[in-house]
Amino acid sequence: MELLHKGKAKKIFADSKSKKYVVIEFTDNVSAGNGKKKDIIKGKGNLACDLSEFFFRYLKKKGVDTHFVKRLDGSQMRCTKVEILPLEVVCRNVAAGSFCKRYGIKKGTELASPLIEFFLKEDKLHDPLISEDAAIRLNLASEFEIAFMKSVALSVNYYLTVLFTQVNLTLIDFKLEFGKNSDGAILLADEISGDTIRVWNSKGQSFDKDLYRKDEGDITTAYSFLLEKLNETKPNKVLQREEVLYVSVMPKDGIKNPPGEVTKKALIRLGFGDATEVRMGKIFEIHLSKPITSGLIEQLTLMNLKLLSNPIAEKHNVRMEM
Ligand code: TMP
């Protein structure tokens, strides 16, 4: 197989069957501190592949679009070929790792609600934290793609948190990567394994790569334990999370908007003389029983054109946040 890319812990090969796919091999290489600490740990690749397979299959069942296609022999899986976006998406429930260092917060502090952070994938700069606005201005992702990745990360957080809770484990944080397939759809990609998540038991013991980062234990024992615990879970008992999409429909620029004009006059009459123009539109709040996918957005855009808006006079916008 032709080697397309060699990363720190994975190799990507061309798939001999189809250009639509690649073969991802999880290697036994493990590193930390941007490659400062490096080792080969026998069996790690296979366990990371097993865990990723478990999570991708589970998330797919819950409606999350992922690149996973099929488990192959050894530590390989067939995946949809994607162009990875240059951003790492981290979701945190409890303060740990770089978050504690950055803000001087005590490890283990619970966050009021899940936090999504973006990091620029650039080894030379040690993958710095990047604001959503900076990522958009630098054309690393569009505003819509940022909102989309946040929405998927929050869905993944819900589904994994509930599953781990079934076996008395706590999902502290995790890192996701996303990629675009040949149709432009964004899929959850890369891996989800002990290398990319933090999981603690009720005593605060880690079962993830922190054991390696801090020289505190054997990661293959920890990853085997995670896999064993996950196999005891009941994924069917995890309820579907409700997602909400907002469709705003506004009159196009230059199109007269009598309701807006009436409102403007009323505002001025009431002493709000600074209003120079008021445009009135409508918002549809659409509740869904499944995570948001590129396919669903496409469907909704067609629906907008047919049902929710008048494309000649109105412009529409699908949003994941109000
Ligand atoms: P952090 O606290 O070091 O920023 O890590 C947050 C989460 O991201 C944690 O679950 C570990 C994961 N992670 C990776 O998967 N790859 C990385 O290179 C780093 C730094 C963290």
GROMACS .gro file of C-alpha atoms and ligand atoms in nm:
model
  343
    1MET     CA    1   0.000   0.000   0.000
    2GLU     CA    2   0.120   0.349  -0.084
    3LEU     CA    3   0.207   0.551   0.227
    4LEU     CA    4   0.032   0.890   0.202
    5HIS     CA    5   0.122   1.036   0.541
    6LYS     CA    6   0.313   0.942   0.854
    7GLY     CA    7   0.198   1.110   1.173
    8LYS     CA    8   0.323   1.076   1.532
    9ALA     CA    9   0.098   0.779   1.614
   10LYS     CA   10  -0.062   0.679   1.283
   11LYS     CA   11   0.022   0.600   0.923
   12ILE     CA   12  -0.221   0.675   0.639
   13PHE     CA   13  -0.212   0.453   0.329
   14ALA     CA   14  -0.395   0.480  -0.002
   15ASP     CA   15  -0.676   0.224  -0.021
   16SER     CA   16  -0.624  -0.015  -0.311
   17LYS     CA   17  -1.004  -0.061  -0.349
   18SER     CA   18  -1.117   0.299  -0.392
   19LYS     CA   19  -0.986   0.656  -0.403
   20LYS     CA   20  -1.273   0.751  -0.172
   21TYR     CA   21  -1.105   0.570   0.117
   22VAL     CA   22  -0.776   0.550   0.304
   23VAL     CA   23  -0.636   0.287   0.539
   24ILE     CA   24  -0.533   0.421   0.878
   25GLU     CA   25  -0.282   0.221   1.079
   26PHE     CA   26  -0.248   0.287   1.451
   27THR     CA   27   0.117   0.240   1.544
   28ASP     CA   28   0.278   0.157   1.879
   29ASN     CA   29   0.455   0.497   1.876
   30VAL     CA   30   0.365   0.715   2.166
   31SER     CA   31   0.488   1.067   2.229
   32ALA     CA   32   0.422   1.361   2.457
   33GLY     CA   33   0.532   1.723   2.495
   34ASN     CA   34   0.532   1.780   2.117
   35GLY     CA   35   0.766   1.484   2.057
   36LYS     CA   36   1.007   1.560   2.347
   37LYS     CA   37   0.922   1.226   2.508
   38LYS     CA   38   0.898   0.933   2.266
   39ASP     CA   39   0.857   0.557   2.306
   40ILE     CA   40   0.730   0.245   2.139
   41ILE     CA   41   0.481   0.060   2.355
   42LYS     CA   42   0.390  -0.282   2.221
   43GLY     CA   43   0.015  -0.331   2.175
   44LYS     CA   44  -0.073   0.040   2.215
   45GLY     CA   45  -0.164   0.079   1.846
   46ASN     CA   46  -0.403  -0.212   1.851
   47LEU     CA   47  -0.575  -0.086   2.168
   48ALA     CA   48  -0.606   0.269   2.030
   49CYS     CA   49  -0.759   0.118   1.714
   50ASP     CA   50  -1.001  -0.096   1.922
   51LEU     CA   51  -1.109   0.208   2.127
   52SER     CA   52  -1.151   0.428   1.819
   53GLU     CA   53  -1.355   0.158   1.649
   54PHE     CA   54  -1.577   0.127   1.955
   55PHE     CA   55  -1.636   0.505   1.980
   56PHE     CA   56  -1.688   0.562   1.607
   57ARG     CA   57  -1.937   0.274   1.579
   58TYR     CA   58  -2.127   0.396   1.885
   59LEU     CA   59  -2.134   0.760   1.768
   60LYS     CA   60  -2.245   0.653   1.420
   61LYS     CA   61  -2.541   0.470   1.578
   62LYS     CA   62  -2.630   0.791   1.759
   63GLY     CA   63  -2.624   0.982   1.428
   64VAL     CA   64  -2.279   1.146   1.431
   65ASP     CA   65  -2.113   1.148   1.087
   66THR     CA   66  -1.766   0.996   1.116
   67HIS     CA   67  -1.494   0.887   0.872
   68PHE     CA   68  -1.496   0.528   1.004
   69VAL     CA   69  -1.594   0.269   0.743
   70LYS     CA   70  -1.463  -0.073   0.847
   71ARG     CA   71  -1.220  -0.238   1.086
   72LEU     CA   72  -0.945  -0.421   0.901
   73ASP     CA   73  -0.691  -0.674   1.027
   74GLY     CA   74  -0.445  -0.579   1.298
   75SER     CA   75  -0.443  -0.215   1.397
   76GLN     CA   76  -0.590  -0.082   1.072
   77MET     CA   77  -0.924   0.065   0.973
   78ARG     CA   78  -1.071   0.178   0.643
   79CYS     CA   79  -1.190   0.537   0.660
   80THR     CA   80  -1.339   0.791   0.422
   81LYS     CA   81  -1.062   1.005   0.275
   82VAL     CA   82  -1.085   1.356   0.415
   83GLU     CA   83  -0.883   1.673   0.417
   84ILE     CA   84  -0.819   1.738   0.786
   85LEU     CA   85  -0.904   2.092   0.901
   86PRO     CA   86  -0.598   2.250   1.071
   87LEU     CA   87  -0.778   2.284   1.406
   88GLU     CA   88  -0.798   2.062   1.711
   89VAL     CA   89  -1.129   2.085   1.894
   90VAL     CA   90  -1.105   2.025   2.267
   91CYS     CA   91  -1.408   1.977   2.489
   92ARG     CA   92  -1.362   2.004   2.868
   93ASN     CA   93  -1.594   1.910   3.154
   94VAL     CA   94  -1.338   1.925   3.434
   95ALA     CA   95  -1.019   2.135   3.457
   96ALA     CA   96  -0.703   1.939   3.373
   97GLY     CA   97  -0.387   1.960   3.162
   98SER     CA   98  -0.312   2.282   2.975
   99PHE     CA   99  -0.631   2.447   3.102
  100CYS     CA  100  -0.504   2.431   3.464
  101LYS     CA  101  -0.161   2.563   3.363
  102ARG     CA  102  -0.303   2.847   3.155
  103TYR     CA  103  -0.548   2.979   3.414
  104GLY     CA  104  -0.388   2.857   3.739
  105ILE     CA  105  -0.695   2.647   3.818
  106LYS     CA  106  -0.688   2.349   4.053
  107LYS     CA  107  -0.692   2.015   3.867
  108GLY     CA  108  -1.033   1.852   3.905
  109THR     CA  109  -1.236   2.176   3.923
  110GLU     CA  110  -1.570   2.109   3.756
  111LEU     CA  111  -1.667   2.354   3.484
  112ALA     CA  112  -2.021   2.497   3.503
  113SER     CA  113  -2.093   2.362   3.153
  114PRO     CA  114  -1.882   2.196   2.881
  115LEU     CA  115  -1.622   2.427   2.729
  116ILE     CA  116  -1.511   2.405   2.366
  117GLU     CA  117  -1.164   2.533   2.276
  118PHE     CA  118  -0.986   2.543   1.941
  119PHE     CA  119  -0.612   2.486   1.896
  120LEU     CA  120  -0.413   2.556   1.581
  121LYS     CA  121  -0.253   2.236   1.448
  122GLU     CA  122   0.102   2.359   1.405
  123ASP     CA  123   0.381   2.160   1.570
  124LYS     CA  124   0.636   2.441   1.520
  125LEU     CA  125   0.420   2.669   1.737
  126HIS     CA  126   0.331   2.389   1.984
  127ASP     CA  127  -0.037   2.387   1.877
  128PRO     CA  128  -0.142   2.719   2.036
  129LEU     CA  129  -0.492   2.802   2.155
  130ILE     CA  130  -0.674   3.001   1.885
  131SER     CA  131  -0.987   3.212   1.919
  132GLU     CA  132  -1.284   3.130   1.697
  133ASP     CA  133  -1.261   3.476   1.540
  134ALA     CA  134  -0.888   3.432   1.462
  135ALA     CA  135  -0.956   3.090   1.304
  136ILE     CA  136  -1.225   3.249   1.085
  137ARG     CA  137  -1.014   3.555   0.988
  138LEU     CA  138  -0.723   3.324   0.898
  139ASN     CA  139  -0.960   3.122   0.676
  140LEU     CA  140  -0.889   2.803   0.871
  141ALA     CA  141  -1.263   2.739   0.892
  142SER     CA  142  -1.577   2.937   0.814
  143GLU     CA  143  -1.806   3.076   1.084
  144PHE     CA  144  -2.053   2.803   0.995
  145GLU     CA  145  -1.786   2.529   1.016
  146ILE     CA  146  -1.675   2.653   1.359
  147ALA     CA  147  -2.035   2.641   1.485
  148PHE     CA  148  -2.080   2.299   1.325
  149MET     CA  149  -1.767   2.153   1.494
  150LYS     CA  150  -1.875   2.295   1.829
  151SER     CA  151  -2.218   2.142   1.790
  152VAL     CA  152  -2.073   1.798   1.703
  153ALA     CA  153  -1.819   1.819   1.988
  154LEU     CA  154  -2.100   1.889   2.235
  155SER     CA  155  -2.301   1.595   2.098
  156VAL     CA  156  -1.997   1.367   2.128
  157ASN     CA  157  -1.943   1.495   2.482
  158TYR     CA  158  -2.299   1.409   2.577
  159TYR     CA  159  -2.290   1.058   2.425
  160LEU     CA  160  -1.949   0.967   2.571
  161THR     CA  161  -2.020   1.120   2.914
  162VAL     CA  162  -2.341   0.923   2.957
  163LEU     CA  163  -2.172   0.601   2.846
  164PHE     CA  164  -1.877   0.642   3.085
  165THR     CA  165  -2.116   0.729   3.370
  166GLN     CA  166  -2.277   0.385   3.325
  167VAL     CA  167  -1.946   0.230   3.438
  168ASN     CA  168  -1.863   0.489   3.708
  169LEU     CA  169  -1.599   0.667   3.501
  170THR     CA  170  -1.582   1.040   3.431
  171LEU     CA  171  -1.499   1.194   3.097
  172ILE     CA  172  -1.273   1.487   3.189
  173ASP     CA  173  -1.191   1.617   2.840
  174PHE     CA  174  -1.111   1.505   2.488
  175LYS     CA  175  -0.973   1.626   2.156
  176LEU     CA  176  -1.142   1.585   1.818
  177GLU     CA  177  -1.032   1.650   1.462
  178PHE     CA  178  -1.258   1.704   1.164
  179GLY     CA  179  -1.208   1.659   0.791
  180LYS     CA  180  -1.387   1.742   0.468
  181ASN     CA  181  -1.469   1.462   0.224
  182SER     CA  182  -1.472   1.499  -0.155
  183ASP     CA  183  -1.832   1.630  -0.141
  184GLY     CA  184  -1.736   1.903   0.108
  185ALA     CA  185  -1.919   1.735   0.399
  186ILE     CA  186  -1.749   1.769   0.737
  187LEU     CA  187  -1.690   1.439   0.916
  188LEU     CA  188  -1.554   1.358   1.258
  189ALA     CA  189  -1.212   1.209   1.176
  190ASP     CA  190  -0.874   1.108   1.323
  191GLU     CA  191  -0.916   0.895   1.639
  192ILE     CA  192  -1.086   0.883   1.977
  193SER     CA  193  -0.881   0.669   2.211
  194GLY     CA  194  -0.689   0.679   2.537
  195ASP     CA  195  -0.439   0.900   2.350
  196THR     CA  196  -0.697   1.175   2.293
  197ILE     CA  197  -0.927   1.165   2.596
  198ARG     CA  198  -0.894   1.199   2.974
  199VAL     CA  199  -1.098   0.957   3.184
  200TRP     CA  200  -1.085   0.928   3.564
  201ASN     CA  201  -1.243   0.696   3.815
  202SER     CA  202  -1.419   0.825   4.128
  203LYS     CA  203  -1.082   0.848   4.310
  204GLY     CA  204  -0.937   1.071   4.038
  205GLN     CA  205  -0.714   0.796   3.892
  206SER     CA  206  -0.639   0.839   3.520
  207PHE     CA  207  -0.698   0.574   3.254
  208ASP     CA  208  -0.547   0.765   2.961
  209LYS     CA  209  -0.225   0.901   2.812
  210ASP     CA  210  -0.162   1.122   3.119
  211LEU     CA  211  -0.014   0.805   3.272
  212TYR     CA  212   0.255   0.817   3.004
  213ARG     CA  213   0.289   1.198   3.003
  214LYS     CA  214   0.357   1.195   3.377
  215ASP     CA  215   0.536   0.858   3.404
  216GLU     CA  216   0.263   0.733   3.635
  217GLY     CA  217   0.173   0.397   3.488
  218ASP     CA  218   0.131   0.164   3.193
  219ILE     CA  219  -0.104   0.288   2.924
  220THR     CA  220  -0.173  -0.052   2.770
  221THR     CA  221  -0.315  -0.173   3.104
  222ALA     CA  222  -0.524   0.147   3.124
  223TYR     CA  223  -0.651   0.126   2.764
  224SER     CA  224  -0.739  -0.245   2.812
  225PHE     CA  225  -0.933  -0.149   3.125
  226LEU     CA  226  -1.120   0.124   2.933
  227LEU     CA  227  -1.209  -0.119   2.657
  228GLU     CA  228  -1.326  -0.379   2.905
  229LYS     CA  229  -1.543  -0.119   3.083
  230LEU     CA  230  -1.686   0.013   2.755
  231ASN     CA  231  -1.783  -0.340   2.657
  232GLU     CA  232  -1.986  -0.358   2.980
  233THR     CA  233  -2.189  -0.046   2.885
  234LYS     CA  234  -2.537  -0.043   2.733
  235PRO     CA  235  -2.522   0.203   2.441
  236ASN     CA  236  -2.890   0.140   2.356
  237LYS     CA  237  -2.989   0.280   2.694
  238VAL     CA  238  -2.830   0.618   2.613
  239LEU     CA  239  -3.114   0.848   2.507
  240GLN     CA  240  -3.083   1.063   2.195
  241ARG     CA  241  -2.994   1.423   2.280
  242GLU     CA  242  -3.217   1.698   2.146
  243GLU     CA  243  -3.038   1.940   1.912
  244VAL     CA  244  -3.170   2.276   1.800
  245LEU     CA  245  -3.117   2.453   1.469
  246TYR     CA  246  -3.227   2.807   1.395
  247VAL     CA  247  -3.328   2.928   1.051
  248SER     CA  248  -3.345   3.305   1.017
  249VAL     CA  249  -3.533   3.445   0.720
  250MET     CA  250  -3.478   3.813   0.640
  251PRO     CA  251  -3.590   4.036   0.356
  252LYS     CA  252  -3.310   4.071   0.098
  253ASP     CA  253  -3.117   4.400   0.095
  254GLY     CA  254  -3.300   4.657  -0.117
  255ILE     CA  255  -3.637   4.481  -0.081
  256LYS     CA  256  -3.899   4.699   0.091
  257ASN     CA  257  -3.989   4.583   0.441
  258PRO     CA  258  -4.312   4.758   0.553
  259PRO     CA  259  -4.330   4.585   0.899
  260GLY     CA  260  -3.975   4.709   0.970
  261GLU     CA  261  -4.066   5.063   0.859
  262VAL     CA  262  -4.373   5.067   1.087
  263THR     CA  263  -4.158   4.947   1.380
  264LYS     CA  264  -3.896   5.214   1.306
  265LYS     CA  265  -4.164   5.488   1.315
  266ALA     CA  266  -4.296   5.352   1.646
  267LEU     CA  267  -3.945   5.344   1.796
  268ILE     CA  268  -3.882   5.705   1.696
  269ARG     CA  269  -4.224   5.810   1.833
  270LEU     CA  270  -4.128   5.650   2.166
  271GLY     CA  271  -3.803   5.851   2.180
  272PHE     CA  272  -3.558   5.601   2.027
  273GLY     CA  273  -3.451   5.848   1.762
  274ASP     CA  274  -3.119   5.677   1.682
  275ALA     CA  275  -3.281   5.394   1.481
  276THR     CA  276  -3.186   5.458   1.118
  277GLU     CA  277  -3.340   5.140   0.978
  278VAL     CA  278  -3.537   4.843   1.112
  279ARG     CA  279  -3.572   4.520   0.911
  280MET     CA  280  -3.816   4.262   1.034
  281GLY     CA  281  -3.779   3.892   0.958
  282LYS     CA  282  -3.860   3.561   1.124
  283ILE     CA  283  -3.678   3.283   1.304
  284PHE     CA  284  -3.770   2.914   1.295
  285GLU     CA  285  -3.643   2.707   1.588
  286ILE     CA  286  -3.617   2.346   1.474
  287HIS     CA  287  -3.573   2.075   1.738
  288LEU     CA  288  -3.410   1.753   1.622
  289SER     CA  289  -3.364   1.410   1.773
  290LYS     CA  290  -3.021   1.356   1.613
  291PRO     CA  291  -2.681   1.529   1.595
  292ILE     CA  292  -2.640   1.787   1.322
  293THR     CA  293  -2.468   1.658   1.008
  294SER     CA  294  -2.367   1.819   0.678
  295GLY     CA  295  -2.639   1.612   0.506
  296LEU     CA  296  -2.903   1.748   0.740
  297ILE     CA  297  -2.797   2.108   0.674
  298GLU     CA  298  -2.816   2.043   0.300
  299GLN     CA  299  -3.167   1.899   0.341
  300LEU     CA  300  -3.270   2.199   0.548
  301THR     CA  301  -3.135   2.444   0.292
  302LEU     CA  302  -3.354   2.278   0.027
  303MET     CA  303  -3.647   2.288   0.269
  304ASN     CA  304  -3.586   2.658   0.326
  305LEU     CA  305  -3.608   2.724  -0.041
  306LYS     CA  306  -3.930   2.526  -0.073
  307LEU     CA  307  -4.107   2.597   0.251
  308LEU     CA  308  -3.964   2.847   0.494
  309SER     CA  309  -3.857   3.136   0.274
  310ASN     CA  310  -3.938   3.309  -0.052
  311PRO     CA  311  -3.599   3.296  -0.230
  312ILE     CA  312  -3.686   3.590  -0.457
  313ALA     CA  313  -3.747   3.839  -0.177
  314GLU     CA  314  -3.585   3.675   0.126
  315LYS     CA  315  -3.243   3.547   0.233
  316HIS     CA  316  -3.208   3.264   0.481
  317ASN     CA  317  -2.938   3.154   0.720
  318VAL     CA  318  -2.908   2.827   0.913
  319ARG     CA  319  -2.750   2.873   1.255
  320MET     CA  320  -2.661   2.638   1.537
  321GLU     CA  321  -2.657   2.914   1.799
  322MET     CA  322  -2.891   3.207   1.849
  323TMP     P1  323  -0.465   1.965   2.711
  323TMP     O1  324  -0.524   1.981   2.847
  323TMP     O2  325  -0.322   1.923   2.713
  323TMP     O3  326  -0.490   2.086   2.626
  323TMP     O4  327  -0.544   1.843   2.641
  323TMP     C1  328  -0.683   1.845   2.625
  323TMP     C2  329  -0.728   1.712   2.566
  323TMP     O5  330  -0.675   1.694   2.436
  323TMP     C3  331  -0.683   1.591   2.646
  323TMP     O6  332  -0.790   1.497   2.650
  323TMP     C4  333  -0.570   1.533   2.568
  323TMP     C5  334  -0.600   1.573   2.426
  323TMP     N1  335  -0.480   1.604   2.349
  323TMP     C6  336  -0.454   1.534   2.233
  323TMP     O7  337  -0.529   1.445   2.194
  323TMP     N2  338  -0.342   1.565   2.161
  323TMP     C7  339  -0.257   1.664   2.198
  323TMP     O8  340  -0.158   1.688   2.128
  323TMP     C8  341  -0.285   1.736   2.319
  323TMP     C9  342  -0.193   1.845   2.366
  323TMP    C10  343  -0.397   1.702   2.392
   0.00000   0.00000   0.00000
